[in-house]
Amino acid sequence: MRNSTICFLLAVSLLFYSCDAKKGVVKEPSNPTEAKQKQFYNVPNKLLIGATLGYEELNTVKEKLYLKDFKYLTPANEAKQTRIHPQPNVWNWKQIDEFIQFANQNNLVVRLHGPISPQASKWAKEDFRTPKELASNLEEFATAFALHFNNEPVVKYMDVVNETILADGSWFGPKPGTDEWENPWLKIGLDENGYPLYILKAFEIATKNAPNIKLVYNQNVGMESPMWNQVKKTVLYLRSKGYRVDGIGWQAHLLLGAKREDFVDNTDATMAKLGELIDWAHQNNLTFHVTELDYLVKNKKDLESERQIQKRVYQKLIEVLAEKSKNGVVTLNLWNIGERFKKGTGYFQSIYDAKYNPTPAYSVLKEAIDINK
């Protein structure tokens, strides 16, 4: 009798299990694509993900949203020459020092974005400025900058130069007036092999005075081969001179300098180029940094559809970065975490909208952040 009861109960259990399975109660195996995405994140060298904050965003909702998810900080503009040493005898360390204090209080890793670059003061951009004057200002700023931060434990990386080369591989230089995007430092001249003296001097000073900080050569635009070939040659040339270059950075302002044709229409091919660039960096003992990621939407009526495209592109990008972090250091920094409007250009998207609601791209970043904690 007891055996008959057990058999009856087993039969009933199997019947209910079969019915529930038909109703979808029993979970199907994980989606292969989702499983593949998760394995990209589950890597030995964790992908370090962070974002920028501006001084005016401290003690605001943006600070709270930042601290909720991130431990990697890049002060947006507070470390630049135009803020700290815009002209002779003028110094202002207040804002960037408050950021260092903020980083210490919240146990953050800092990358300083204070390069010798087009983000220069109007004084430096004035057309009558002489090479000697520019060289003096550069040396004063770069030396004081390196010495000021070298013994700050939270500062791990610093951009030494930025936006030095155009997409066609030529050196980016000055333009008339002071209101254009330009690089006045090229006026200082070239060395005997055609390399800008300002780049050489910037790395010479950083090598000497910032031994505790990893030195980054940062660059903008997209995956244009002539430009990156020139970056590679320049990095190797700097090293041949005895100067330290520890990493290369790519700004990743998608659909601004980085073209839609490449990153939206031909995403996979472009990500393959990015992967090859990261491989080159790691093969040459360089860290790799995506330094200023955002996504430009020119017309707000397309915002919702564009945010879905942004999510797709970010997913592909993070897959590449996480995969390549198996072989060496890779970091990712968002340029702002909210929506940023620039007149005449459009609406730069990140992971929160104008009202600080998460955008579709947030879920992609959040998953990567959580897995890489």
PDB file of N, CA, C and O in Angstrom, residues 164-165 169-172 183 185-203 217 226-241 243:
ATOM      1  N   THR A 164      46.648  66.267 -30.168  1.00  0.00           N
ATOM      2  CA  THR A 164      47.864  66.764 -30.813  1.00  0.00           C
ATOM      3  C   THR A 164      47.877  66.563 -32.320  1.00  0.00           C
ATOM      4  O   THR A 164      48.624  67.237 -33.027  1.00  0.00           O
ATOM      5  N   ILE A 165      47.048  65.627 -32.813  1.00  0.00           N
ATOM      6  CA  ILE A 165      47.141  65.181 -34.204  1.00  0.00           C
ATOM      7  C   ILE A 165      45.752  65.191 -34.839  1.00  0.00           C
ATOM      8  O   ILE A 165      44.766  64.784 -34.216  1.00  0.00           O
ATOM      9  N   GLY A 169      46.594  62.698 -39.799  1.00  0.00           N
ATOM     10  CA  GLY A 169      47.935  62.402 -39.315  1.00  0.00           C
ATOM     11  C   GLY A 169      48.848  63.609 -39.187  1.00  0.00           C
ATOM     12  O   GLY A 169      49.991  63.473 -38.753  1.00  0.00           O
ATOM     13  N   SER A 170      48.358  64.791 -39.534  1.00  0.00           N
ATOM     14  CA  SER A 170      49.182  65.998 -39.427  1.00  0.00           C
ATOM     15  C   SER A 170      49.067  66.596 -38.031  1.00  0.00           C
ATOM     16  O   SER A 170      48.097  66.350 -37.307  1.00  0.00           O
ATOM     17  N   TRP A 171      50.065  67.397 -37.666  1.00  0.00           N
ATOM     18  CA  TRP A 171      50.059  68.024 -36.343  1.00  0.00           C
ATOM     19  C   TRP A 171      48.993  69.113 -36.269  1.00  0.00           C
ATOM     20  O   TRP A 171      48.836  69.904 -37.195  1.00  0.00           O
ATOM     21  N   PHE A 172      48.276  69.146 -35.165  1.00  0.00           N
ATOM     22  CA  PHE A 172      47.258  70.172 -34.952  1.00  0.00           C
ATOM     23  C   PHE A 172      47.940  71.436 -34.449  1.00  0.00           C
ATOM     24  O   PHE A 172      48.737  71.390 -33.509  1.00  0.00           O
ATOM     25  N   ASN A 183      45.496  74.784 -31.406  1.00  0.00           N
ATOM     26  CA  ASN A 183      46.588  74.341 -30.545  1.00  0.00           C
ATOM     27  C   ASN A 183      47.760  75.310 -30.679  1.00  0.00           C
ATOM     28  O   ASN A 183      48.594  75.174 -31.578  1.00  0.00           O
ATOM     29  N   TRP A 185      50.421  75.686 -28.973  1.00  0.00           N
ATOM     30  CA  TRP A 185      51.736  75.210 -28.531  1.00  0.00           C
ATOM     31  C   TRP A 185      52.627  74.762 -29.685  1.00  0.00           C
ATOM     32  O   TRP A 185      53.859  74.717 -29.538  1.00  0.00           O
ATOM     33  N   LEU A 186      52.032  74.457 -30.830  1.00  0.00           N
ATOM     34  CA  LEU A 186      52.848  74.038 -31.976  1.00  0.00           C
ATOM     35  C   LEU A 186      53.762  75.165 -32.452  1.00  0.00           C
ATOM     36  O   LEU A 186      54.781  74.918 -33.102  1.00  0.00           O
ATOM     37  N   LYS A 187      53.420  76.401 -32.121  1.00  0.00           N
ATOM     38  CA  LYS A 187      54.261  77.547 -32.497  1.00  0.00           C
ATOM     39  C   LYS A 187      55.651  77.468 -31.873  1.00  0.00           C
ATOM     40  O   LYS A 187      56.596  78.107 -32.355  1.00  0.00           O
ATOM     41  N   ILE A 188      55.797  76.685 -30.825  1.00  0.00           N
ATOM     42  CA  ILE A 188      57.110  76.553 -30.177  1.00  0.00           C
ATOM     43  C   ILE A 188      58.115  75.915 -31.129  1.00  0.00           C
ATOM     44  O   ILE A 188      59.321  76.165 -31.027  1.00  0.00           O
ATOM     45  N   GLY A 189      57.620  75.116 -32.077  1.00  0.00           N
ATOM     46  CA  GLY A 189      58.504  74.573 -33.105  1.00  0.00           C
ATOM     47  C   GLY A 189      58.589  73.059 -33.118  1.00  0.00           C
ATOM     48  O   GLY A 189      57.963  72.366 -32.307  1.00  0.00           O
ATOM     49  N   LEU A 190      59.383  72.546 -34.075  1.00  0.00           N
ATOM     50  CA  LEU A 190      59.610  71.117 -34.250  1.00  0.00           C
ATOM     51  C   LEU A 190      61.081  70.803 -34.016  1.00  0.00           C
ATOM     52  O   LEU A 190      61.950  71.660 -34.209  1.00  0.00           O
ATOM     53  N   ASP A 191      61.356  69.562 -33.628  1.00  0.00           N
ATOM     54  CA  ASP A 191      62.758  69.172 -33.482  1.00  0.00           C
ATOM     55  C   ASP A 191      63.319  68.746 -34.835  1.00  0.00           C
ATOM     56  O   ASP A 191      62.640  68.838 -35.868  1.00  0.00           O
ATOM     57  N   GLU A 192      64.547  68.262 -34.843  1.00  0.00           N
ATOM     58  CA  GLU A 192      65.223  67.927 -36.099  1.00  0.00           C
ATOM     59  C   GLU A 192      64.559  66.784 -36.850  1.00  0.00           C
ATOM     60  O   GLU A 192      64.765  66.608 -38.059  1.00  0.00           O
ATOM     61  N   ASN A 193      63.714  66.011 -36.157  1.00  0.00           N
ATOM     62  CA  ASN A 193      63.019  64.894 -36.801  1.00  0.00           C
ATOM     63  C   ASN A 193      61.539  65.179 -37.057  1.00  0.00           C
ATOM     64  O   ASN A 193      60.787  64.274 -37.424  1.00  0.00           O
ATOM     65  N   GLY A 194      61.138  66.428 -36.851  1.00  0.00           N
ATOM     66  CA  GLY A 194      59.776  66.824 -37.181  1.00  0.00           C
ATOM     67  C   GLY A 194      58.749  66.593 -36.096  1.00  0.00           C
ATOM     68  O   GLY A 194      57.541  66.644 -36.368  1.00  0.00           O
ATOM     69  N   TYR A 195      59.187  66.361 -34.867  1.00  0.00           N
ATOM     70  CA  TYR A 195      58.251  66.168 -33.755  1.00  0.00           C
ATOM     71  C   TYR A 195      58.112  67.466 -32.962  1.00  0.00           C
ATOM     72  O   TYR A 195      59.104  68.169 -32.735  1.00  0.00           O
ATOM     73  N   PRO A 196      56.899  67.794 -32.535  1.00  0.00           N
ATOM     74  CA  PRO A 196      56.676  69.063 -31.827  1.00  0.00           C
ATOM     75  C   PRO A 196      57.475  69.156 -30.528  1.00  0.00           C
ATOM     76  O   PRO A 196      57.456  68.240 -29.697  1.00  0.00           O
ATOM     77  N   LEU A 197      58.122  70.290 -30.358  1.00  0.00           N
ATOM     78  CA  LEU A 197      58.927  70.507 -29.157  1.00  0.00           C
ATOM     79  C   LEU A 197      58.067  70.539 -27.898  1.00  0.00           C
ATOM     80  O   LEU A 197      58.516  70.131 -26.824  1.00  0.00           O
ATOM     81  N   TYR A 198      56.826  71.020 -28.033  1.00  0.00           N
ATOM     82  CA  TYR A 198      55.986  71.101 -26.835  1.00  0.00           C
ATOM     83  C   TYR A 198      55.646  69.711 -26.297  1.00  0.00           C
ATOM     84  O   TYR A 198      55.543  69.523 -25.074  1.00  0.00           O
ATOM     85  N   ILE A 199      55.472  68.726 -27.192  1.00  0.00           N
ATOM     86  CA  ILE A 199      55.189  67.359 -26.745  1.00  0.00           C
ATOM     87  C   ILE A 199      56.410  66.783 -26.037  1.00  0.00           C
ATOM     88  O   ILE A 199      56.304  66.184 -24.957  1.00  0.00           O
ATOM     89  N   LEU A 200      57.564  66.980 -26.634  1.00  0.00           N
ATOM     90  CA  LEU A 200      58.800  66.482 -26.027  1.00  0.00           C
ATOM     91  C   LEU A 200      59.029  67.118 -24.657  1.00  0.00           C
ATOM     92  O   LEU A 200      59.363  66.432 -23.683  1.00  0.00           O
ATOM     93  N   LYS A 201      58.859  68.425 -24.577  1.00  0.00           N
ATOM     94  CA  LYS A 201      59.093  69.124 -23.309  1.00  0.00           C
ATOM     95  C   LYS A 201      58.080  68.698 -22.243  1.00  0.00           C
ATOM     96  O   LYS A 201      58.434  68.518 -21.067  1.00  0.00           O
ATOM     97  N   ALA A 202      56.828  68.529 -22.636  1.00  0.00           N
ATOM     98  CA  ALA A 202      55.799  68.132 -21.669  1.00  0.00           C
ATOM     99  C   ALA A 202      56.121  66.772 -21.055  1.00  0.00           C
ATOM    100  O   ALA A 202      56.000  66.578 -19.833  1.00  0.00           O
ATOM    101  N   PHE A 203      56.541  65.817 -21.878  1.00  0.00           N
ATOM    102  CA  PHE A 203      56.867  64.497 -21.343  1.00  0.00           C
ATOM    103  C   PHE A 203      58.199  64.493 -20.601  1.00  0.00           C
ATOM    104  O   PHE A 203      58.374  63.736 -19.638  1.00  0.00           O
ATOM    105  N   TYR A 217      49.238  59.701 -22.992  1.00  0.00           N
ATOM    106  CA  TYR A 217      49.166  60.483 -24.229  1.00  0.00           C
ATOM    107  C   TYR A 217      47.724  60.361 -24.727  1.00  0.00           C
ATOM    108  O   TYR A 217      47.314  59.315 -25.215  1.00  0.00           O
ATOM    109  N   PRO A 226      45.705  56.972 -40.162  1.00  0.00           N
ATOM    110  CA  PRO A 226      46.833  57.919 -40.232  1.00  0.00           C
ATOM    111  C   PRO A 226      47.107  58.605 -38.896  1.00  0.00           C
ATOM    112  O   PRO A 226      48.267  58.800 -38.518  1.00  0.00           O
ATOM    113  N   MET A 227      46.050  58.945 -38.184  1.00  0.00           N
ATOM    114  CA  MET A 227      46.216  59.611 -36.895  1.00  0.00           C
ATOM    115  C   MET A 227      46.856  58.682 -35.867  1.00  0.00           C
ATOM    116  O   MET A 227      47.831  59.040 -35.197  1.00  0.00           O
ATOM    117  N   TRP A 228      46.322  57.478 -35.736  1.00  0.00           N
ATOM    118  CA  TRP A 228      46.853  56.565 -34.726  1.00  0.00           C
ATOM    119  C   TRP A 228      48.251  56.074 -35.077  1.00  0.00           C
ATOM    120  O   TRP A 228      49.067  55.808 -34.181  1.00  0.00           O
ATOM    121  N   ASN A 229      48.546  55.966 -36.359  1.00  0.00           N
ATOM    122  CA  ASN A 229      49.913  55.612 -36.739  1.00  0.00           C
ATOM    123  C   ASN A 229      50.897  56.690 -36.284  1.00  0.00           C
ATOM    124  O   ASN A 229      52.004  56.387 -35.829  1.00  0.00           O
ATOM    125  N   GLN A 230      50.472  57.946 -36.402  1.00  0.00           N
ATOM    126  CA  GLN A 230      51.333  59.037 -35.933  1.00  0.00           C
ATOM    127  C   GLN A 230      51.456  59.040 -34.410  1.00  0.00           C
ATOM    128  O   GLN A 230      52.526  59.315 -33.864  1.00  0.00           O
ATOM    129  N   VAL A 231      50.356  58.733 -33.724  1.00  0.00           N
ATOM    130  CA  VAL A 231      50.423  58.619 -32.261  1.00  0.00           C
ATOM    131  C   VAL A 231      51.425  57.533 -31.866  1.00  0.00           C
ATOM    132  O   VAL A 231      52.278  57.740 -30.991  1.00  0.00           O
ATOM    133  N   LYS A 232      51.331  56.390 -32.507  1.00  0.00           N
ATOM    134  CA  LYS A 232      52.234  55.276 -32.186  1.00  0.00           C
ATOM    135  C   LYS A 232      53.690  55.677 -32.404  1.00  0.00           C
ATOM    136  O   LYS A 232      54.554  55.423 -31.550  1.00  0.00           O
ATOM    137  N   LYS A 233      53.963  56.286 -33.549  1.00  0.00           N
ATOM    138  CA  LYS A 233      55.330  56.722 -33.848  1.00  0.00           C
ATOM    139  C   LYS A 233      55.824  57.722 -32.805  1.00  0.00           C
ATOM    140  O   LYS A 233      56.982  57.675 -32.372  1.00  0.00           O
ATOM    141  N   THR A 234      54.930  58.624 -32.404  1.00  0.00           N
ATOM    142  CA  THR A 234      55.322  59.656 -31.441  1.00  0.00           C
ATOM    143  C   THR A 234      55.607  59.054 -30.074  1.00  0.00           C
ATOM    144  O   THR A 234      56.580  59.433 -29.404  1.00  0.00           O
ATOM    145  N   VAL A 235      54.782  58.114 -29.652  1.00  0.00           N
ATOM    146  CA  VAL A 235      55.006  57.445 -28.365  1.00  0.00           C
ATOM    147  C   VAL A 235      56.362  56.735 -28.362  1.00  0.00           C
ATOM    148  O   VAL A 235      57.144  56.855 -27.404  1.00  0.00           O
ATOM    149  N   LEU A 236      56.636  56.012 -29.423  1.00  0.00           N
ATOM    150  CA  LEU A 236      57.914  55.293 -29.493  1.00  0.00           C
ATOM    151  C   LEU A 236      59.089  56.269 -29.579  1.00  0.00           C
ATOM    152  O   LEU A 236      60.169  56.005 -29.020  1.00  0.00           O
ATOM    153  N   TYR A 237      58.883  57.384 -30.248  1.00  0.00           N
ATOM    154  CA  TYR A 237      59.935  58.398 -30.338  1.00  0.00           C
ATOM    155  C   TYR A 237      60.209  59.016 -28.966  1.00  0.00           C
ATOM    156  O   TYR A 237      61.369  59.214 -28.578  1.00  0.00           O
ATOM    157  N   LEU A 238      59.157  59.317 -28.231  1.00  0.00           N
ATOM    158  CA  LEU A 238      59.323  59.854 -26.880  1.00  0.00           C
ATOM    159  C   LEU A 238      60.114  58.881 -26.010  1.00  0.00           C
ATOM    160  O   LEU A 238      61.017  59.278 -25.264  1.00  0.00           O
ATOM    161  N   ARG A 239      59.788  57.622 -26.111  1.00  0.00           N
ATOM    162  CA  ARG A 239      60.512  56.621 -25.327  1.00  0.00           C
ATOM    163  C   ARG A 239      61.975  56.518 -25.755  1.00  0.00           C
ATOM    164  O   ARG A 239      62.856  56.301 -24.916  1.00  0.00           O
ATOM    165  N   SER A 240      62.217  56.689 -27.051  1.00  0.00           N
ATOM    166  CA  SER A 240      63.606  56.626 -27.525  1.00  0.00           C
ATOM    167  C   SER A 240      64.443  57.769 -26.961  1.00  0.00           C
ATOM    168  O   SER A 240      65.670  57.672 -26.883  1.00  0.00           O
ATOM    169  N   LYS A 241      63.769  58.843 -26.561  1.00  0.00           N
ATOM    170  CA  LYS A 241      64.447  59.989 -25.958  1.00  0.00           C
ATOM    171  C   LYS A 241      64.631  59.816 -24.448  1.00  0.00           C
ATOM    172  O   LYS A 241      65.199  60.690 -23.783  1.00  0.00           O
ATOM    173  N   TYR A 243      62.009  59.423 -22.334  1.00  0.00           N
ATOM    174  CA  TYR A 243      60.851  59.931 -21.613  1.00  0.00           C
ATOM    175  C   TYR A 243      59.844  58.805 -21.393  1.00  0.00           C
ATOM    176  O   TYR A 243      59.702  57.909 -22.219  1.00  0.00           O
TER     177      TYR A 243
END
